CSV table of C-alpha atoms in Angstrom, one decimal:
chain,number,residue,atom,x,y,z
A,1,UNK,CA,112.2,104.7,64.9
A,2,UNK,CA,114.6,107.1,66.6
A,3,UNK,CA,117.8,107.2,67.9
A,4,UNK,CA,119.6,106.7,71.2
A,5,UNK,CA,120.0,110.5,71.0
A,6,UNK,CA,116.9,111.7,71.0
A,7,UNK,CA,115.4,109.0,73.1
A,8,UNK,CA,117.5,110.3,75.5
A,9,UNK,CA,116.6,114.0,75.1
A,10,UNK,CA,112.7,113.1,75.5
A,11,UNK,CA,113.8,110.8,78.7
A,12,UNK,CA,115.8,114.3,80.0
A,13,UNK,CA,112.3,116.0,78.7
A,14,UNK,CA,110.0,113.8,80.9
A,15,UNK,CA,112.0,114.1,83.7
A,16,UNK,CA,112.4,118.1,83.5
A,17,UNK,CA,108.7,118.5,83.0
A,18,UNK,CA,107.5,116.2,86.0
A,19,UNK,CA,110.1,118.6,88.0
A,20,UNK,CA,107.7,121.4,86.9
A,21,UNK,CA,104.6,119.5,87.2
A,22,UNK,CA,105.6,118.6,91.3
A,23,UNK,CA,106.8,122.2,91.5
A,24,UNK,CA,103.8,123.8,90.5
A,25,UNK,CA,101.2,121.1,92.3
A,26,UNK,CA,102.8,121.8,96.0
A,27,UNK,CA,101.7,125.4,95.1
A,28,UNK,CA,98.5,124.3,94.0
A,29,UNK,CA,97.8,122.6,97.4
A,30,UNK,CA,99.5,125.3,99.4
A,31,UNK,CA,96.7,127.2,97.8
A,32,UNK,CA,94.4,125.7,95.3
A,33,UNK,CA,93.2,128.1,92.2
A,34,UNK,CA,91.8,127.5,88.7
A,35,UNK,CA,94.7,128.8,86.7
A,36,UNK,CA,96.7,126.3,88.3
A,37,UNK,CA,94.2,123.8,88.0
A,38,UNK,CA,93.8,124.4,84.4
A,39,UNK,CA,98.0,125.2,84.1
A,40,UNK,CA,98.3,121.4,85.5
A,41,UNK,CA,96.0,120.1,82.7
A,42,UNK,CA,97.9,121.4,80.1
A,43,UNK,CA,101.2,120.0,81.9
A,44,UNK,CA,99.8,116.7,82.4
A,45,UNK,CA,98.2,116.3,78.8
A,46,UNK,CA,101.7,117.4,77.4
A,47,UNK,CA,103.2,114.7,79.8
A,48,UNK,CA,100.6,112.1,78.5
A,49,UNK,CA,101.8,112.9,74.7
A,50,UNK,CA,105.2,112.3,75.3
A,51,UNK,CA,107.1,109.9,72.7
A,52,UNK,CA,108.8,106.8,74.5
A,53,UNK,CA,112.0,107.5,75.7
A,54,UNK,CA,115.5,105.4,76.2
A,55,UNK,CA,115.0,104.3,79.5
A,56,UNK,CA,111.1,104.6,79.9
A,57,UNK,CA,107.9,106.2,79.1
A,58,UNK,CA,105.1,108.0,80.6
A,59,UNK,CA,102.8,106.6,82.9
A,60,UNK,CA,99.4,107.7,80.3
A,61,UNK,CA,97.0,106.3,83.1
A,62,UNK,CA,98.5,108.6,85.8
A,63,UNK,CA,98.7,111.8,83.8
A,64,UNK,CA,94.4,111.2,82.4
A,65,UNK,CA,93.7,110.2,86.4
A,66,UNK,CA,95.1,114.2,87.3
A,67,UNK,CA,93.7,115.8,84.2
A,68,UNK,CA,90.2,114.2,85.7
A,69,UNK,CA,91.4,115.4,89.5
A,70,UNK,CA,92.1,118.7,88.3
A,71,UNK,CA,88.8,118.7,86.4
A,72,UNK,CA,86.9,117.8,89.3
A,73,UNK,CA,88.2,120.6,90.7
A,74,UNK,CA,87.2,123.2,88.0
A,75,UNK,CA,83.9,121.9,88.4
A,76,UNK,CA,83.1,121.3,92.1
A,77,UNK,CA,86.1,122.9,93.8
A,78,UNK,CA,87.0,119.5,95.7
A,79,UNK,CA,90.3,118.3,96.4
A,80,UNK,CA,90.3,114.1,95.9
A,81,UNK,CA,91.6,113.2,99.8
A,82,UNK,CA,94.4,111.2,97.9
A,83,UNK,CA,96.6,114.4,96.5
A,84,UNK,CA,98.7,115.3,99.1
A,85,UNK,CA,102.5,116.4,99.2
A,86,UNK,CA,104.5,115.9,102.8
A,87,UNK,CA,107.3,114.8,104.1
A,88,UNK,CA,107.1,111.1,103.7
A,89,UNK,CA,108.2,108.5,100.9
A,90,UNK,CA,106.6,105.4,99.7
A,91,UNK,CA,108.4,102.1,98.6
A,92,UNK,CA,107.2,99.5,96.7
A,93,UNK,CA,108.3,96.1,97.4
A,94,UNK,CA,108.4,93.1,95.3
A,95,UNK,CA,108.7,89.4,96.0
A,96,UNK,CA,112.0,90.1,98.4
A,97,UNK,CA,113.0,93.3,96.7
A,98,UNK,CA,112.3,97.3,96.6
A,99,UNK,CA,110.6,97.9,93.4
A,100,UNK,CA,111.0,101.3,94.2
A,101,UNK,CA,112.7,103.3,96.5
A,102,UNK,CA,114.0,106.6,97.5
A,103,UNK,CA,117.1,106.8,95.8
A,104,UNK,CA,115.8,109.6,93.5
A,105,UNK,CA,114.9,111.3,97.1
A,106,UNK,CA,118.2,111.5,98.5
A,107,UNK,CA,120.3,112.4,94.5
A,108,UNK,CA,117.2,115.2,94.7
A,109,UNK,CA,117.9,116.4,98.1
A,110,UNK,CA,121.7,115.8,98.3
A,111,UNK,CA,122.2,118.0,94.6
A,112,UNK,CA,120.1,120.3,95.8
A,113,UNK,CA,122.6,120.9,99.2
A,114,UNK,CA,125.7,120.1,96.8
A,115,UNK,CA,125.0,121.2,93.1
A,116,UNK,CA,126.9,118.5,91.2
A,117,UNK,CA,127.1,115.5,93.3
A,118,UNK,CA,128.2,113.0,90.6
A,119,UNK,CA,131.9,110.8,91.9
A,120,UNK,CA,131.5,112.2,94.9
A,121,UNK,CA,130.7,110.4,98.4
A,122,UNK,CA,128.1,110.8,101.1
A,123,UNK,CA,127.1,110.2,104.4
A,124,UNK,CA,123.6,110.3,105.9
A,125,UNK,CA,121.7,109.4,108.7
A,126,UNK,CA,118.2,107.8,107.9
A,127,UNK,CA,115.1,107.8,110.4
A,128,UNK,CA,112.3,105.8,110.3
A,129,UNK,CA,109.9,107.0,112.3
A,130,UNK,CA,106.6,105.6,111.2
A,131,UNK,CA,105.5,102.7,108.9
A,132,UNK,CA,101.9,102.3,107.3
A,133,UNK,CA,101.0,100.7,104.1
A,134,UNK,CA,99.8,102.4,101.3
A,135,UNK,CA,96.9,101.0,99.7
A,136,UNK,CA,95.7,102.2,95.9
A,137,UNK,CA,94.1,105.5,97.7
A,138,UNK,CA,97.9,107.0,98.5
A,139,UNK,CA,99.5,105.0,96.3
A,140,UNK,CA,101.9,106.8,93.8
A,141,UNK,CA,102.5,103.5,91.3
A,142,UNK,CA,99.0,103.8,89.8
A,143,UNK,CA,99.2,102.9,86.4
A,144,UNK,CA,97.2,100.8,83.9
A,145,UNK,CA,98.3,97.0,85.3
A,146,UNK,CA,96.5,98.3,88.6
A,147,UNK,CA,93.4,95.9,89.4
A,148,UNK,CA,94.3,93.6,86.6
A,149,UNK,CA,96.4,90.7,87.0
A,150,UNK,CA,99.0,92.7,88.9
A,151,UNK,CA,99.9,90.8,92.0
A,152,UNK,CA,99.6,93.8,94.7
A,153,UNK,CA,98.5,93.3,98.5
A,154,UNK,CA,97.9,96.4,99.3
A,155,UNK,CA,94.7,96.3,96.5
A,156,UNK,CA,91.8,98.4,98.3
A,157,UNK,CA,89.1,97.8,95.2
A,158,UNK,CA,86.7,100.8,96.3
A,159,UNK,CA,89.5,103.4,96.5
A,160,UNK,CA,91.2,101.8,93.2
A,161,UNK,CA,87.4,102.1,91.0
A,162,UNK,CA,88.0,106.2,92.3
A,163,UNK,CA,91.2,106.5,90.6
A,164,UNK,CA,89.9,104.5,87.4
A,165,UNK,CA,86.8,106.8,87.1
A,166,UNK,CA,89.3,110.0,87.2
A,167,UNK,CA,91.5,108.5,84.7
A,168,UNK,CA,88.4,107.7,82.4
A,169,UNK,CA,87.6,111.5,82.9
A,170,UNK,CA,90.6,112.5,81.7
A,171,UNK,CA,91.3,110.4,79.2
A,172,UNK,CA,87.9,111.3,78.0
A,173,UNK,CA,88.9,114.8,78.1
A,174,UNK,CA,91.8,114.1,75.7
A,175,UNK,CA,90.0,112.7,73.3
A,176,UNK,CA,87.7,115.6,72.3
A,177,UNK,CA,91.0,117.7,72.4
A,178,UNK,CA,92.9,115.0,70.4
A,179,UNK,CA,90.5,112.8,68.5
A,180,UNK,CA,92.3,109.3,68.2
A,181,UNK,CA,93.2,108.7,71.4
């Protein structure tokens, strides 16, 4: 068992690593190469290994999928269709409420412009241009609960199967590195 400060530090480390991964994945999509793929596999393995923090834990399923995806790229040169980085945002809606929204994206954008944004007020215009439903192939909320008794009306079993196959590839690769996983 760890103390709260250690757990909070883990959350900060996890957040920093995800930011770093996001930057490198963006670079990878602009100019795919094997060195970036290997680097991303290493970072996703580090992410999967991070102990639980105060507020949350790593999404190991998502990390395994990414490792499997980059391994597939290294072997075939193909990037899965669902890996895209663009200006679109995805929200997850529960039973009449928003589960995951765009607050984090707004905070990141404001921080880039203004630096320290704490205890300040901002006004902005939000324009919603096009709305389409997202199925398993594009869903950023992929996790171990997907496909089980998890209630999701956007489920596409073929897309979910492909993502789970990549997850098993990634998990298998990490088992080779770390027996006992």
